PDB file of C-alpha atoms in Angstrom:
ATOM      1  CA  MET A   1      99.600  70.294  77.854  1.00 79.00           C
ATOM      2  CA  SER A   2     104.040  71.156  78.952  1.00 89.00           C
ATOM      3  CA  ARG A   3     104.879  72.747  81.125  1.00 89.00           C
ATOM      4  CA  PRO A   4     105.647  76.970  81.411  1.00 90.00           C
ATOM      5  CA  ALA A   5     109.401  78.083  82.129  1.00 91.00           C
ATOM      6  CA  ALA A   6     108.081  80.780  83.786  1.00 94.00           C
ATOM      7  CA  VAL A   7     106.138  82.640  86.117  1.00 95.00           C
ATOM      8  CA  VAL A   8     105.262  86.962  85.308  1.00 95.00           C
ATOM      9  CA  LEU A   9     104.273  88.492  88.384  1.00 94.00           C
ATOM     10  CA  ASP A  10     102.860  92.176  88.621  1.00 89.00           C
ATOM     11  CA  LEU A  11     104.580  93.762  91.367  1.00 86.00           C
ATOM     12  CA  GLY A  12     102.204  96.624  92.507  1.00 81.00           C
ATOM     13  CA  GLY A  13      99.231  95.053  94.067  1.00 83.00           C
ATOM     14  CA  VAL A  14     100.694  91.644  93.505  1.00 89.00           C
ATOM     15  CA  VAL A  15     103.943  91.431  94.706  1.00 90.00           C
ATOM     16  CA  LEU A  16     103.721  94.094  96.525  1.00 86.00           C
ATOM     17  CA  ASP A  17     100.946  96.314  98.905  1.00 85.00           C
ATOM     18  CA  SER A  18      99.000  98.071  97.457  1.00 83.00           C
ATOM     19  CA  PRO A  19      99.201 102.280  97.856  1.00 84.00           C
ATOM     20  CA  LEU A  20      95.358 102.530  98.319  1.00 88.00           C
ATOM     21  CA  ASP A  21      95.676 102.262 102.617  1.00 88.00           C
ATOM     22  CA  VAL A  22      98.267 105.313 102.381  1.00 92.00           C
ATOM     23  CA  ILE A  23      95.915 107.317 100.723  1.00 95.00           C
ATOM     24  CA  ALA A  24      92.945 107.137 102.936  1.00 96.00           C
ATOM     25  CA  ALA A  25      94.841 107.450 105.419  1.00 95.00           C
ATOM     26  CA  TYR A  26      96.571 111.140 103.739  1.00 97.00           C
ATOM     27  CA  GLU A  27      92.925 112.062 103.118  1.00 98.00           C
ATOM     28  CA  ALA A  28      91.678 110.983 106.929  1.00 97.00           C
ATOM     29  CA  GLU A  29      94.898 112.980 107.195  1.00 97.00           C
ATOM     30  CA  THR A  30      94.161 116.014 105.482  1.00 97.00           C
ATOM     31  CA  GLY A  31      90.517 116.399 106.145  1.00 96.00           C
ATOM     32  CA  LEU A  32      89.507 115.201 101.923  1.00 96.00           C
ATOM     33  CA  PRO A  33      86.788 113.552 101.072  1.00 96.00           C
ATOM     34  CA  ALA A  34      87.391 109.392 101.240  1.00 96.00           C
ATOM     35  CA  GLY A  35      87.999 108.068  98.026  1.00 97.00           C
ATOM     36  CA  ILE A  36      88.394 111.579  96.289  1.00 98.00           C
ATOM     37  CA  VAL A  37      91.846 110.415  95.039  1.00 98.00           C
ATOM     38  CA  ASN A  38      90.848 106.678  93.639  1.00 96.00           C
ATOM     39  CA  ARG A  39      87.493 108.314  92.472  1.00 97.00           C
ATOM     40  CA  THR A  40      89.581 110.891  90.678  1.00 98.00           C
ATOM     41  CA  VAL A  41      92.432 108.543  89.049  1.00 96.00           C
ATOM     42  CA  ALA A  42      89.040 106.260  87.602  1.00 96.00           C
ATOM     43  CA  ALA A  43      86.941 109.412  86.497  1.00 97.00           C
ATOM     44  CA  SER A  44      90.073 110.940  84.475  1.00 96.00           C
ATOM     45  CA  GLY A  45      90.463 107.358  82.908  1.00 96.00           C
ATOM     46  CA  PRO A  46      92.779 106.430  80.127  1.00 96.00           C
ATOM     47  CA  GLY A  47      93.527 110.165  79.223  1.00 97.00           C
ATOM     48  CA  GLY A  48      94.078 111.140  83.010  1.00 97.00           C
ATOM     49  CA  SER A  49      97.287 112.108  84.276  1.00 97.00           C
ATOM     50  CA  TRP A  50      97.863 108.841  86.551  1.00 94.00           C
ATOM     51  CA  ALA A  51      97.054 106.859  83.477  1.00 93.00           C
ATOM     52  CA  ARG A  52      99.980 108.633  81.449  1.00 95.00           C
ATOM     53  CA  HIS A  53     102.403 109.346  84.099  1.00 92.00           C
ATOM     54  CA  GLU A  54     102.248 105.114  84.671  1.00 85.00           C
ATOM     55  CA  ARG A  55     102.478 105.064  81.039  1.00 87.00           C
ATOM     56  CA  GLY A  56     105.957 107.169  81.312  1.00 87.00           C
ATOM     57  CA  GLU A  57     104.195 109.775  78.959  1.00 93.00           C
ATOM     58  CA  LEU A  58     104.262 112.354  81.488  1.00 94.00           C
ATOM     59  CA  ASP A  59     107.408 113.020  84.069  1.00 93.00           C
ATOM     60  CA  ARG A  60     107.004 112.896  87.836  1.00 93.00           C
ATOM     61  CA  ARG A  61     106.695 117.582  87.723  1.00 96.00           C
ATOM     62  CA  THR A  62     104.264 117.355  84.574  1.00 98.00           C
ATOM     63  CA  PHE A  63     102.536 114.604  86.257  1.00 97.00           C
ATOM     64  CA  LEU A  64     102.231 116.355  89.374  1.00 98.00           C
ATOM     65  CA  GLU A  65     100.752 119.948  88.290  1.00 98.00           C
ATOM     66  CA  ALA A  66      98.027 117.330  86.240  1.00 98.00           C
ATOM     67  CA  PHE A  67      97.304 115.614  89.003  1.00 98.00           C
ATOM     68  CA  ALA A  68      96.172 118.761  91.588  1.00 98.00           C
ATOM     69  CA  ALA A  69      94.612 120.217  88.281  1.00 98.00           C
ATOM     70  CA  GLU A  70      92.749 117.191  88.052  1.00 98.00           C
ATOM     71  CA  LEU A  71      92.126 116.826  91.892  1.00 98.00           C
ATOM     72  CA  ARG A  72      91.257 120.824  92.082  1.00 98.00           C
ATOM     73  CA  ALA A  73      88.539 120.206  89.513  1.00 97.00           C
ATOM     74  CA  ALA A  74      87.283 117.353  91.481  1.00 97.00           C
ATOM     75  CA  GLY A  75      86.873 119.403  94.463  1.00 95.00           C
ATOM     76  CA  ALA A  76      90.107 118.558  96.706  1.00 96.00           C
ATOM     77  CA  GLU A  77      93.135 121.147  97.277  1.00 96.00           C
ATOM     78  CA  VAL A  78      95.455 118.417  97.686  1.00 97.00           C
ATOM     79  CA  ASP A  79      99.838 118.530  97.844  1.00 98.00           C
ATOM     80  CA  THR A  80     100.695 115.386  95.092  1.00 97.00           C
ATOM     81  CA  ALA A  81     104.291 116.224  95.944  1.00 97.00           C
ATOM     82  CA  GLU A  82     103.266 115.197  99.303  1.00 97.00           C
ATOM     83  CA  LEU A  83     101.282 112.520  98.493  1.00 96.00           C
ATOM     84  CA  MET A  84     103.300 111.192  95.918  1.00 93.00           C
ATOM     85  CA  ARG A  85     105.702 110.775  98.419  1.00 92.00           C
ATOM     86  CA  ARG A  86     103.612 109.075 100.273  1.00 92.00           C
ATOM     87  CA  VAL A  87     103.315 106.737  98.095  1.00 88.00           C
ATOM     88  CA  ASP A  88     106.591 105.820  97.006  1.00 83.00           C
ATOM     89  CA  GLY A  89     108.116 105.090 100.639  1.00 81.00           C
ATOM     90  CA  TRP A  90     104.821 102.951 101.824  1.00 79.00           C
ATOM     91  CA  ILE A  91     106.366  99.671 100.059  1.00 76.00           C
ATOM     92  CA  ARG A  92     105.200  96.421 101.779  1.00 84.00           C
ATOM     93  CA  VAL A  93     106.078  93.126  99.862  1.00 88.00           C
ATOM     94  CA  ARG A  94     103.376  90.868 101.079  1.00 91.00           C
ATOM     95  CA  PRO A  95     105.067  88.196 102.394  1.00 93.00           C
ATOM     96  CA  ARG A  96     102.836  84.787 101.184  1.00 96.00           C
ATOM     97  CA  MET A  97     104.283  86.132  98.111  1.00 95.00           C
ATOM     98  CA  LEU A  98     107.399  85.745  99.343  1.00 94.00           C
ATOM     99  CA  GLU A  99     107.163  82.185  99.987  1.00 96.00           C
ATOM    100  CA  ALA A 100     105.491  81.642  96.780  1.00 97.00           C
ATOM    101  CA  ILE A 101     107.939  83.118  94.148  1.00 96.00           C
ATOM    102  CA  ARG A 102     110.712  80.692  96.997  1.00 96.00           C
ATOM    103  CA  ARG A 103     108.597  78.029  96.413  1.00 97.00           C
ATOM    104  CA  LEU A 104     108.419  78.446  92.304  1.00 96.00           C
ATOM    105  CA  ARG A 105     111.912  79.287  92.181  1.00 97.00           C
ATOM    106  CA  ALA A 106     113.005  75.871  94.108  1.00 97.00           C
ATOM    107  CA  ALA A 107     110.582  73.856  91.332  1.00 96.00           C
ATOM    108  CA  GLY A 108     112.800  75.351  88.639  1.00 95.00           C
ATOM    109  CA  PHE A 109     110.524  78.429  87.318  1.00 96.00           C
ATOM    110  CA  ALA A 110     112.220  81.565  86.391  1.00 96.00           C
ATOM    111  CA  VAL A 111     110.090  84.230  87.857  1.00 96.00           C
ATOM    112  CA  ALA A 112     109.966  87.866  86.198  1.00 94.00           C
ATOM    113  CA  ALA A 113     108.525  90.578  87.903  1.00 90.00           C
ATOM    114  CA  VAL A 114     106.662  93.162  86.162  1.00 87.00           C
ATOM    115  CA  THR A 115     105.798  96.708  87.435  1.00 81.00           C
ATOM    116  CA  ASN A 116     104.317 100.149  85.915  1.00 74.00           C
ATOM    117  CA  ASN A 117     106.014 101.562  88.674  1.00 66.00           C
ATOM    118  CA  TRP A 118     107.131 105.664  88.055  1.00 56.00           C
ATOM    119  CA  GLU A 119     110.969 104.199  89.099  1.00 59.00           C
ATOM    120  CA  PRO A 120     112.752 101.021  89.331  1.00 55.00           C
ATOM    121  CA  PHE A 121     112.551  99.286  92.755  1.00 57.00           C
ATOM    122  CA  ALA A 122     115.761  99.107  94.097  1.00 54.00           C
ATOM    123  CA  GLY A 123     115.248  98.887  98.150  1.00 56.00           C
ATOM    124  CA  GLY A 124     115.426  95.972 100.141  1.00 61.00           C
ATOM    125  CA  PRO A 125     116.180  92.340  98.621  1.00 68.00           C
ATOM    126  CA  LEU A 126     113.524  91.882  96.619  1.00 77.00           C
ATOM    127  CA  PRO A 127     115.127  91.914  92.978  1.00 82.00           C
ATOM    128  CA  SER A 128     117.148  89.547  93.891  1.00 85.00           C
ATOM    129  CA  GLU A 129     113.975  87.010  94.585  1.00 89.00           C
ATOM    130  CA  PHE A 130     113.425  87.513  90.858  1.00 90.00           C
ATOM    131  CA  ASP A 131     115.447  86.396  87.807  1.00 89.00           C
ATOM    132  CA  VAL A 132     114.582  89.012  85.631  1.00 83.00           C
TER     133      VAL A 132
END
């Protein structure tokens, strides 16, 4: 078996921490039932606003309105703009993954990032850690 030339890593939940903690904190702070946001995302499935937004089928404004309606139907009144502002602002690089990326590159592997994040991640030094 030949050695692969590259390693492809997902950003969200792999290189970057998951936003689940931020969502849970928002729920607790605003008095929402614990887990309501994630349950609503899961229940809405691939046709739901979250999944459609991840695929680029909904712009941000349309997503926020549709997501608020889905949450309302689930019994939760959510300021989706504020929730997503917090999610967008909470980007934490996992130090062990950063070290792994650097080791892979030092060993001669090309390292690529893939993501379905809504906005291009341009903050900090992370983009320079990847070849693609």
